[in-house]
Short mmCIF file of C-alpha atoms in Angstrom, two decimals:
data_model
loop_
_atom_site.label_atom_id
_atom_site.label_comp_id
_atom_site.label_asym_id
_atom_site.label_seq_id
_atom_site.Cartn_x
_atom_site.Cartn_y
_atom_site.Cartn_z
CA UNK A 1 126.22 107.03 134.20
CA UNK A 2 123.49 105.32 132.34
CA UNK A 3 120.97 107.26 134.22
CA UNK A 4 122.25 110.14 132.36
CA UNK A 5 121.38 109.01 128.92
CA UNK A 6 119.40 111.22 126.86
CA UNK A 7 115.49 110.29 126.93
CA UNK A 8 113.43 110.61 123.73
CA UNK A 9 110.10 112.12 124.93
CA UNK A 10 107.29 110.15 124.78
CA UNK A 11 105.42 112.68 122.19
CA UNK A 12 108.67 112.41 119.70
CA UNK A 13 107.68 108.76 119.63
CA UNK A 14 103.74 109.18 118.80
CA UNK A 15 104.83 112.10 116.00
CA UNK A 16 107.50 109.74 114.14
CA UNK A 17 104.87 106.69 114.42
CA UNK A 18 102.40 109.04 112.37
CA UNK A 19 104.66 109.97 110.32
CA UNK A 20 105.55 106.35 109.28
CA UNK A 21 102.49 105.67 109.18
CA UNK A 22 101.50 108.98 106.92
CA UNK A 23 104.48 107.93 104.83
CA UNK A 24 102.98 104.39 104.64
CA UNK A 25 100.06 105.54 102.68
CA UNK A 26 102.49 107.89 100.92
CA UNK A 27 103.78 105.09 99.34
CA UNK A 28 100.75 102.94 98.74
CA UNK A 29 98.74 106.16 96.63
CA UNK A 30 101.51 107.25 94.55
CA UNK A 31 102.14 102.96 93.51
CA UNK A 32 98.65 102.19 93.14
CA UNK A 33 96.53 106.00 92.56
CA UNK A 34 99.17 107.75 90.27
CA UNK A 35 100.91 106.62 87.25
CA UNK A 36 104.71 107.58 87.81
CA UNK A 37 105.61 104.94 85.35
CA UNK A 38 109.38 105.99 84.87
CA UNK A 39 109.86 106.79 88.10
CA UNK A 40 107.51 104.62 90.27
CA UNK A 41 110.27 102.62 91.86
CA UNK A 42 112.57 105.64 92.17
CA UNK A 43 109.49 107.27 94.37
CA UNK A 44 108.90 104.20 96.23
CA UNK A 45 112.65 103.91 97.15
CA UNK A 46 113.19 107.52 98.05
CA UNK A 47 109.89 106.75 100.65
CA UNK A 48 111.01 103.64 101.80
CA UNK A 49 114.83 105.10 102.61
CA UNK A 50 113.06 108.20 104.26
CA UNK A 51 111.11 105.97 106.69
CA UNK A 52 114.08 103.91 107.31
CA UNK A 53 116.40 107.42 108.18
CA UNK A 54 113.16 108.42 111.05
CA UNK A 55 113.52 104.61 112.26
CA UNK A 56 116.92 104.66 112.74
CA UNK A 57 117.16 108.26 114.05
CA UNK A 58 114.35 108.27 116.45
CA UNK A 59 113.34 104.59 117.07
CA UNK A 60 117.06 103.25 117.51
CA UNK A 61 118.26 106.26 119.22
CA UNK A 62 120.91 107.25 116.67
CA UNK A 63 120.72 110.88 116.13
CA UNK A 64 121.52 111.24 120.06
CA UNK A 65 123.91 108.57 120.24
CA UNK A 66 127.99 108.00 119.92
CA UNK A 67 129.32 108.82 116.49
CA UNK A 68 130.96 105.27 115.49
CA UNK A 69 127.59 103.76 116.10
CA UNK A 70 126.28 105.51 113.04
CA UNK A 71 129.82 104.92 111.21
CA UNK A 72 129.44 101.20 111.61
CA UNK A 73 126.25 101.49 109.81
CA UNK A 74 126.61 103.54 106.87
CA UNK A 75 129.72 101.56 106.36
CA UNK A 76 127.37 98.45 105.61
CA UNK A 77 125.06 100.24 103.58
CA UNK A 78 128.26 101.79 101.67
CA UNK A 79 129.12 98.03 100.89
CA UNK A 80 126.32 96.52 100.26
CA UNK A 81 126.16 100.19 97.18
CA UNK A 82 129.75 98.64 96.69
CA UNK A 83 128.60 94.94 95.83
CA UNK A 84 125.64 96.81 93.66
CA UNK A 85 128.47 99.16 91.95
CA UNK A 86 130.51 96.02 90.88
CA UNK A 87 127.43 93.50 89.76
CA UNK A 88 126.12 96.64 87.88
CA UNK A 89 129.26 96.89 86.13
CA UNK A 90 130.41 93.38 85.40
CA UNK A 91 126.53 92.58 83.93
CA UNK A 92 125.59 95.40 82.00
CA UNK A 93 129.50 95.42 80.42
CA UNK A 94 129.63 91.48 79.66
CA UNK A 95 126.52 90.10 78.89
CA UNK A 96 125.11 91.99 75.88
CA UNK A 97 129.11 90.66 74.50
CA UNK A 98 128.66 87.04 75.83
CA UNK A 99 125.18 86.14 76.65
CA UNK A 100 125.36 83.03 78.79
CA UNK A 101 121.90 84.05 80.52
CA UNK B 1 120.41 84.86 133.69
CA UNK B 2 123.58 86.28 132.74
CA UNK B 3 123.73 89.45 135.27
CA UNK B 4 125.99 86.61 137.47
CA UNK B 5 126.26 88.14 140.86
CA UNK B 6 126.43 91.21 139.62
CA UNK B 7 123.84 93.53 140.90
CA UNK B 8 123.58 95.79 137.09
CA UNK B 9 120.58 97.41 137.90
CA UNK B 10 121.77 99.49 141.05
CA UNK B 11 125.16 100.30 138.49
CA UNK B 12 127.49 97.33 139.14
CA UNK B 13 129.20 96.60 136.28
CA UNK B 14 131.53 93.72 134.72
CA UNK B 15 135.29 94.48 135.97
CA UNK B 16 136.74 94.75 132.97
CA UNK B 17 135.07 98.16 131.92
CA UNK B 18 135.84 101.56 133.22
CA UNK B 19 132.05 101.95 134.64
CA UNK B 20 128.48 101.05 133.45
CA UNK B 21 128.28 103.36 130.70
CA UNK B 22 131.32 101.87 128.89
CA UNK B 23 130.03 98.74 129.64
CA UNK B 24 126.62 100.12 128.56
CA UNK B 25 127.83 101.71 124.86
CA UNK B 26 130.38 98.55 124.49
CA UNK B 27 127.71 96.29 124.51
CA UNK B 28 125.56 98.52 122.34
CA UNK B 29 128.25 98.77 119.35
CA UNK B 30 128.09 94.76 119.82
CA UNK B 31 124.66 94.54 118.75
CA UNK B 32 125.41 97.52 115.86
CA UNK B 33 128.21 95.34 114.24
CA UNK B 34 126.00 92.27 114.34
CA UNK B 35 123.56 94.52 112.40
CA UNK B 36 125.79 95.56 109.77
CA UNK B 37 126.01 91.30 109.01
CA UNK B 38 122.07 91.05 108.62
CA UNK B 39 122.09 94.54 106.65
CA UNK B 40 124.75 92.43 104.37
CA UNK B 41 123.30 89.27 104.11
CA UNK B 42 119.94 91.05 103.17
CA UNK B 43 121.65 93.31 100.94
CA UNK B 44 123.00 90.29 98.83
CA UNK B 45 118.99 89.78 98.40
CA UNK B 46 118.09 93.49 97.37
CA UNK B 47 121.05 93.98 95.22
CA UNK B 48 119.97 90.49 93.22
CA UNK B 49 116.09 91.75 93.26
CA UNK B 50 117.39 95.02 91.57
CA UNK B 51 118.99 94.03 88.85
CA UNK B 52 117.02 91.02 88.06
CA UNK B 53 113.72 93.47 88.37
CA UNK B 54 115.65 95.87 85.76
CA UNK B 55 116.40 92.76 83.66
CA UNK B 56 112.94 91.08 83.96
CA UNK B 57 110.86 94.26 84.52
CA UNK B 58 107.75 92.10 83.35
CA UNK B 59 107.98 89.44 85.17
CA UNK B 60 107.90 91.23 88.73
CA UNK B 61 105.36 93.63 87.47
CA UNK B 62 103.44 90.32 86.99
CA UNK B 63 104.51 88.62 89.99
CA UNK B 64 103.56 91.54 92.09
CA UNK B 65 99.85 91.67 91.26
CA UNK B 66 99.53 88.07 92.97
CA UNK B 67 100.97 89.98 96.32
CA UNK B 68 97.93 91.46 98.31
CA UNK B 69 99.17 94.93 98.68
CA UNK B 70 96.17 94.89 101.36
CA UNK B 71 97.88 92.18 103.59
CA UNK B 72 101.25 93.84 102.85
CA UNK B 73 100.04 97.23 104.12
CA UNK B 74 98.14 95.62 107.09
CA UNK B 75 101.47 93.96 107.52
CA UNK B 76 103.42 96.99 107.67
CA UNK B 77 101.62 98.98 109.85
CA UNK B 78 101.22 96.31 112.37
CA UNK B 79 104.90 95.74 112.42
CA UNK B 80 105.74 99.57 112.29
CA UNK B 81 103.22 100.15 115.74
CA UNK B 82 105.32 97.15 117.11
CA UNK B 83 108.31 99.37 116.42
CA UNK B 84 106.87 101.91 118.33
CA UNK B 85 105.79 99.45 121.17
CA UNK B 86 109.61 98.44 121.41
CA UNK B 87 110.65 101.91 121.51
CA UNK B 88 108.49 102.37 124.58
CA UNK B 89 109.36 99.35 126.05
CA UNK B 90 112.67 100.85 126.63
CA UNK B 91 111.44 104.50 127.60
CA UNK B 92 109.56 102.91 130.08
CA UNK B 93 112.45 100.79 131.56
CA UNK B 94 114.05 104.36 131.69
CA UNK B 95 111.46 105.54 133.37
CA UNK B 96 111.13 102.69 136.06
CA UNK B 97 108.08 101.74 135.23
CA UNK B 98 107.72 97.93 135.44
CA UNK B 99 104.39 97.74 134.48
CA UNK B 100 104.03 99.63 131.56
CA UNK B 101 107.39 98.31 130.22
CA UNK B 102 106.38 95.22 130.27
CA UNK B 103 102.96 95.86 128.70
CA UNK B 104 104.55 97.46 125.75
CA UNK B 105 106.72 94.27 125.36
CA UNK B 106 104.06 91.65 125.26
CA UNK B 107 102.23 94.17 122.38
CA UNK B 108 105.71 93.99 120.52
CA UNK B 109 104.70 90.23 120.47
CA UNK B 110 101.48 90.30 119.71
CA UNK B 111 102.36 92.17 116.87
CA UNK B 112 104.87 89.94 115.39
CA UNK B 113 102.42 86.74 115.40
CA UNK B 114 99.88 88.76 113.85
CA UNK B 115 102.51 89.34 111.29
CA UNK B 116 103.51 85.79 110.74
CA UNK B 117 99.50 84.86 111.14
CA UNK B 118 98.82 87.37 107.80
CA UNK B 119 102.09 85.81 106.38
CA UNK B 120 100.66 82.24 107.22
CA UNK B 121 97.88 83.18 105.03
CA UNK B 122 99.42 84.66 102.30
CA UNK B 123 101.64 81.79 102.15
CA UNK B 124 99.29 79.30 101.94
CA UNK B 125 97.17 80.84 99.17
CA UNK B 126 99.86 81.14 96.87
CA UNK B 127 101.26 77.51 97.52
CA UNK B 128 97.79 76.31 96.78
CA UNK B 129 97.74 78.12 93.74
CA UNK B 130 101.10 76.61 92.78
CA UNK B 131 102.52 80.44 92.80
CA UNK B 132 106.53 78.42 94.26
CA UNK B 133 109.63 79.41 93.86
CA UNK B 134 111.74 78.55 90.48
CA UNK B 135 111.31 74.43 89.75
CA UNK B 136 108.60 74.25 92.32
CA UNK B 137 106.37 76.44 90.54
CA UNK B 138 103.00 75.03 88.88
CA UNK B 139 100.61 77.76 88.31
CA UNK B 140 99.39 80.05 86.11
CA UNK B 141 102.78 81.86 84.43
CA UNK B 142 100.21 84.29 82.62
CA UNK B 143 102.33 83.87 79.34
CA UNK B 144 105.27 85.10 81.19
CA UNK B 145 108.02 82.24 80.85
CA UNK B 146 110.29 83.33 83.68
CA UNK B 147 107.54 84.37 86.12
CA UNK B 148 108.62 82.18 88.99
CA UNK B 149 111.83 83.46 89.24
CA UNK B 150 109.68 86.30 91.22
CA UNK B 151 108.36 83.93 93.68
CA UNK B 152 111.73 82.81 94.21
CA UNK B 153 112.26 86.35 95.46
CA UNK B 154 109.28 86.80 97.11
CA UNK B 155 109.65 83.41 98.95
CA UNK B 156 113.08 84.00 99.96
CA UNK B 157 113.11 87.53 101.01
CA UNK B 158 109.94 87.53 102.94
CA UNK B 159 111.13 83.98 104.01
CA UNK B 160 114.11 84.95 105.57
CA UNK B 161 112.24 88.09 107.23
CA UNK B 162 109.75 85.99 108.40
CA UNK B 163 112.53 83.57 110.18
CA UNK B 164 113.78 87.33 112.00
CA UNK B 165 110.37 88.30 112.99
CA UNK B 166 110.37 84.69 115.22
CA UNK B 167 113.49 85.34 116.45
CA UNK B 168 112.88 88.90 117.61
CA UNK B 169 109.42 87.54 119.01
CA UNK B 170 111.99 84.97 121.03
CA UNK B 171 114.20 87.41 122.17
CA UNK B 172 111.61 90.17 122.69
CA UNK B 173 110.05 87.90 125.30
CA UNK B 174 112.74 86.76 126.65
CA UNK B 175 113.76 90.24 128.34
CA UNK B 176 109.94 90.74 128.76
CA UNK B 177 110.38 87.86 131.26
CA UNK B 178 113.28 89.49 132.80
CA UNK B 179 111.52 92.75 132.75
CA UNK B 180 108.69 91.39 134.67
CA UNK B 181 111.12 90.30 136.90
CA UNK B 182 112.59 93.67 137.86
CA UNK B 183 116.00 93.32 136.49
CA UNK B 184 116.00 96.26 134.33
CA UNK B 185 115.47 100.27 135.55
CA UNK B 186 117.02 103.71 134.54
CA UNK B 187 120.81 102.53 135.36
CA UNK B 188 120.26 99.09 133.36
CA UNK B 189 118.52 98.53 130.64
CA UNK B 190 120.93 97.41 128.02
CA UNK B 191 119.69 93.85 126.77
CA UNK B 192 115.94 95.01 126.28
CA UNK B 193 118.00 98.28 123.79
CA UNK B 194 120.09 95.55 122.18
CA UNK B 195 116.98 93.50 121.52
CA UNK B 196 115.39 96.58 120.40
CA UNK B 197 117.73 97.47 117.53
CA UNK B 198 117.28 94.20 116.14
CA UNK B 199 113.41 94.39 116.40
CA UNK B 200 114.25 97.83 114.31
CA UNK B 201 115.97 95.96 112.14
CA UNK B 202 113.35 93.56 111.23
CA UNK B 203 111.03 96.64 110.56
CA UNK B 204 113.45 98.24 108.59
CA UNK B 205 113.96 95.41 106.34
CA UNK B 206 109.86 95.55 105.46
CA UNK B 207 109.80 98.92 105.27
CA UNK B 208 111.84 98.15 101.89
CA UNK B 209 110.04 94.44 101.09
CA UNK B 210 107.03 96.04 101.18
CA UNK B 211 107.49 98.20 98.27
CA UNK B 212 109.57 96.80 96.51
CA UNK B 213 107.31 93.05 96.55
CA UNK B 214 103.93 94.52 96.36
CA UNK B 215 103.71 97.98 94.92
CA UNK B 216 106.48 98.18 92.08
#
């Protein structure tokens, strides 16, 4: 029954918002305090996709809930790598041969 | 609205699932396939922003210092306390607790037009300054020929957020309303979960702009 569904407790909630938040000025001191030049976006998207794993873990319930839901996701975020994969390719292969740009 | 005669909230459920919690996790992979669309439809955007920013590096390092990483972060921790709001808007349904469901709901809200307010402003500086995307663009290009293609970014990504953030505000108050009205409780809660994940989704989305249009 749906009154069976597993309940997040209230303090899970209020530790994963700090930690967002904590993560949030993570991200904002190691762009604007440190000079990571090679790596800076690297950093900023290893935060970022960290934040976004606690959101959809905690916030939308995914760590406790059915298998396919998380299936269904990762599948997207394996296409949208997919679509990256192939426009990586085709660019970087043609255009220093053809430049139309 | 659309609970018919169907009394959900005490555990009726539609007759063509097996009981409310197939109904329940049906309607919940619903809502996680439509996200997988807006998680491709923004990925088009990020996977254009990355290899333009690796083709152009100077151009968005440019472009980004005209993005207020102030307002940004302001932004961002506004929207990520709404996320939390929303997440208690549904442990409170779980819990039965009308009052403090719905409470939790209207700060989702609140949160979202003090988003778009910052955005507003944000918005307008830089079309004052002429700071528009590709033809539209008549500001300062700081010796940087292709700078607007950056504000083409900037104006589309955050644009197309922005148009999410006033749709979850929509929907966001639309089962506030039907909170407030006692449909929802521990058996029945599903449409203020749905709405939910796609208020996550909108934060989710920022998590990434946020970096990636005013730190990098």
């Amino acid at each position: 029954m749906a009154s069976d569904h597993h309940i997040i407790p209230l303090t899970t909630y209020l530790k994963v918002f700090a930690a967002l938040i904590g993560l949030t000025f993570l991200t904002v001191i190691t762009a604007k305090g440190m000079d990571l030049s090679p790596i800076n976006g690297a950093v900023a998207f290893t935060i970022a996709a960290t934040k976004a794993g606690l959101v959809m873990a905690i916030f939308m319930h995914l760590w406790y809930d059915a298998k396919s839901n998380s299936i269904i996701i990762f599948g997207s975020f394996a296409f949208v790598l997919l679509l990256f994969v192939f426009c990586v390719i085709d660019i970087y292969t043609r255009i220093p041969v053809e430049s139309t740009l | 609205m659309s609970t018919g005669k169907l009394n959900k909230k005490d555990g009726e459920y539609a007759h063509h699932f097996k009981n409310a919690e197939h109904e329940y996790t049906s309607s919940k992979e619903g809502v996680w396939i439509f996200l997988t669309s807006e998680i491709l439809m923004f990925g088009g955007l990020f996977v254009a922003y990355f290899i333009y920013s690796n083709m152009y590096p100077e151009v968005f390092a440019e472009g980004s210092k005209s993005a207020d990483w102030r307002l940004g972060f302001l932004n961002t921790v506004v929207l990520l306390f709404s996320s939390l709001t929303m997440a208690l808007g549904i442990y409170y349904c779980q819990m039965n607790d009308r009052k403090k469901a719905v409470l939790n709901l209207g700060i989702t809200i609140l949160c979202g037009a003090i988003f778009m307010i910052v955005k507003y402003f944000e918005y307008s500086h830089k079309i004052h300054l002429g700071k528009m995307p590709g033809m539209w663009f008549s500001g300062d290009t700081h010796g940087i020929e292709n700078l607007p293609l950056y504000f083409s970014f900037y104006f589309m990504m955050t644009g197309l957020h922005g148009i999410h953030v006033v749709a979850g505000m929509c929907l966001v108050g639309w089962v506030m309303i039907r909170a407030n009205r006692g449909e929802f409780g521990p058996k029945y809660y599903t449409p203020v979960e749905g709405v939910g994940l796609f208020w996550h989704l909108i934060d989710l989305i920022w998590i990434f702009l946020f970096p990636l249009l005013y730190l990098v």
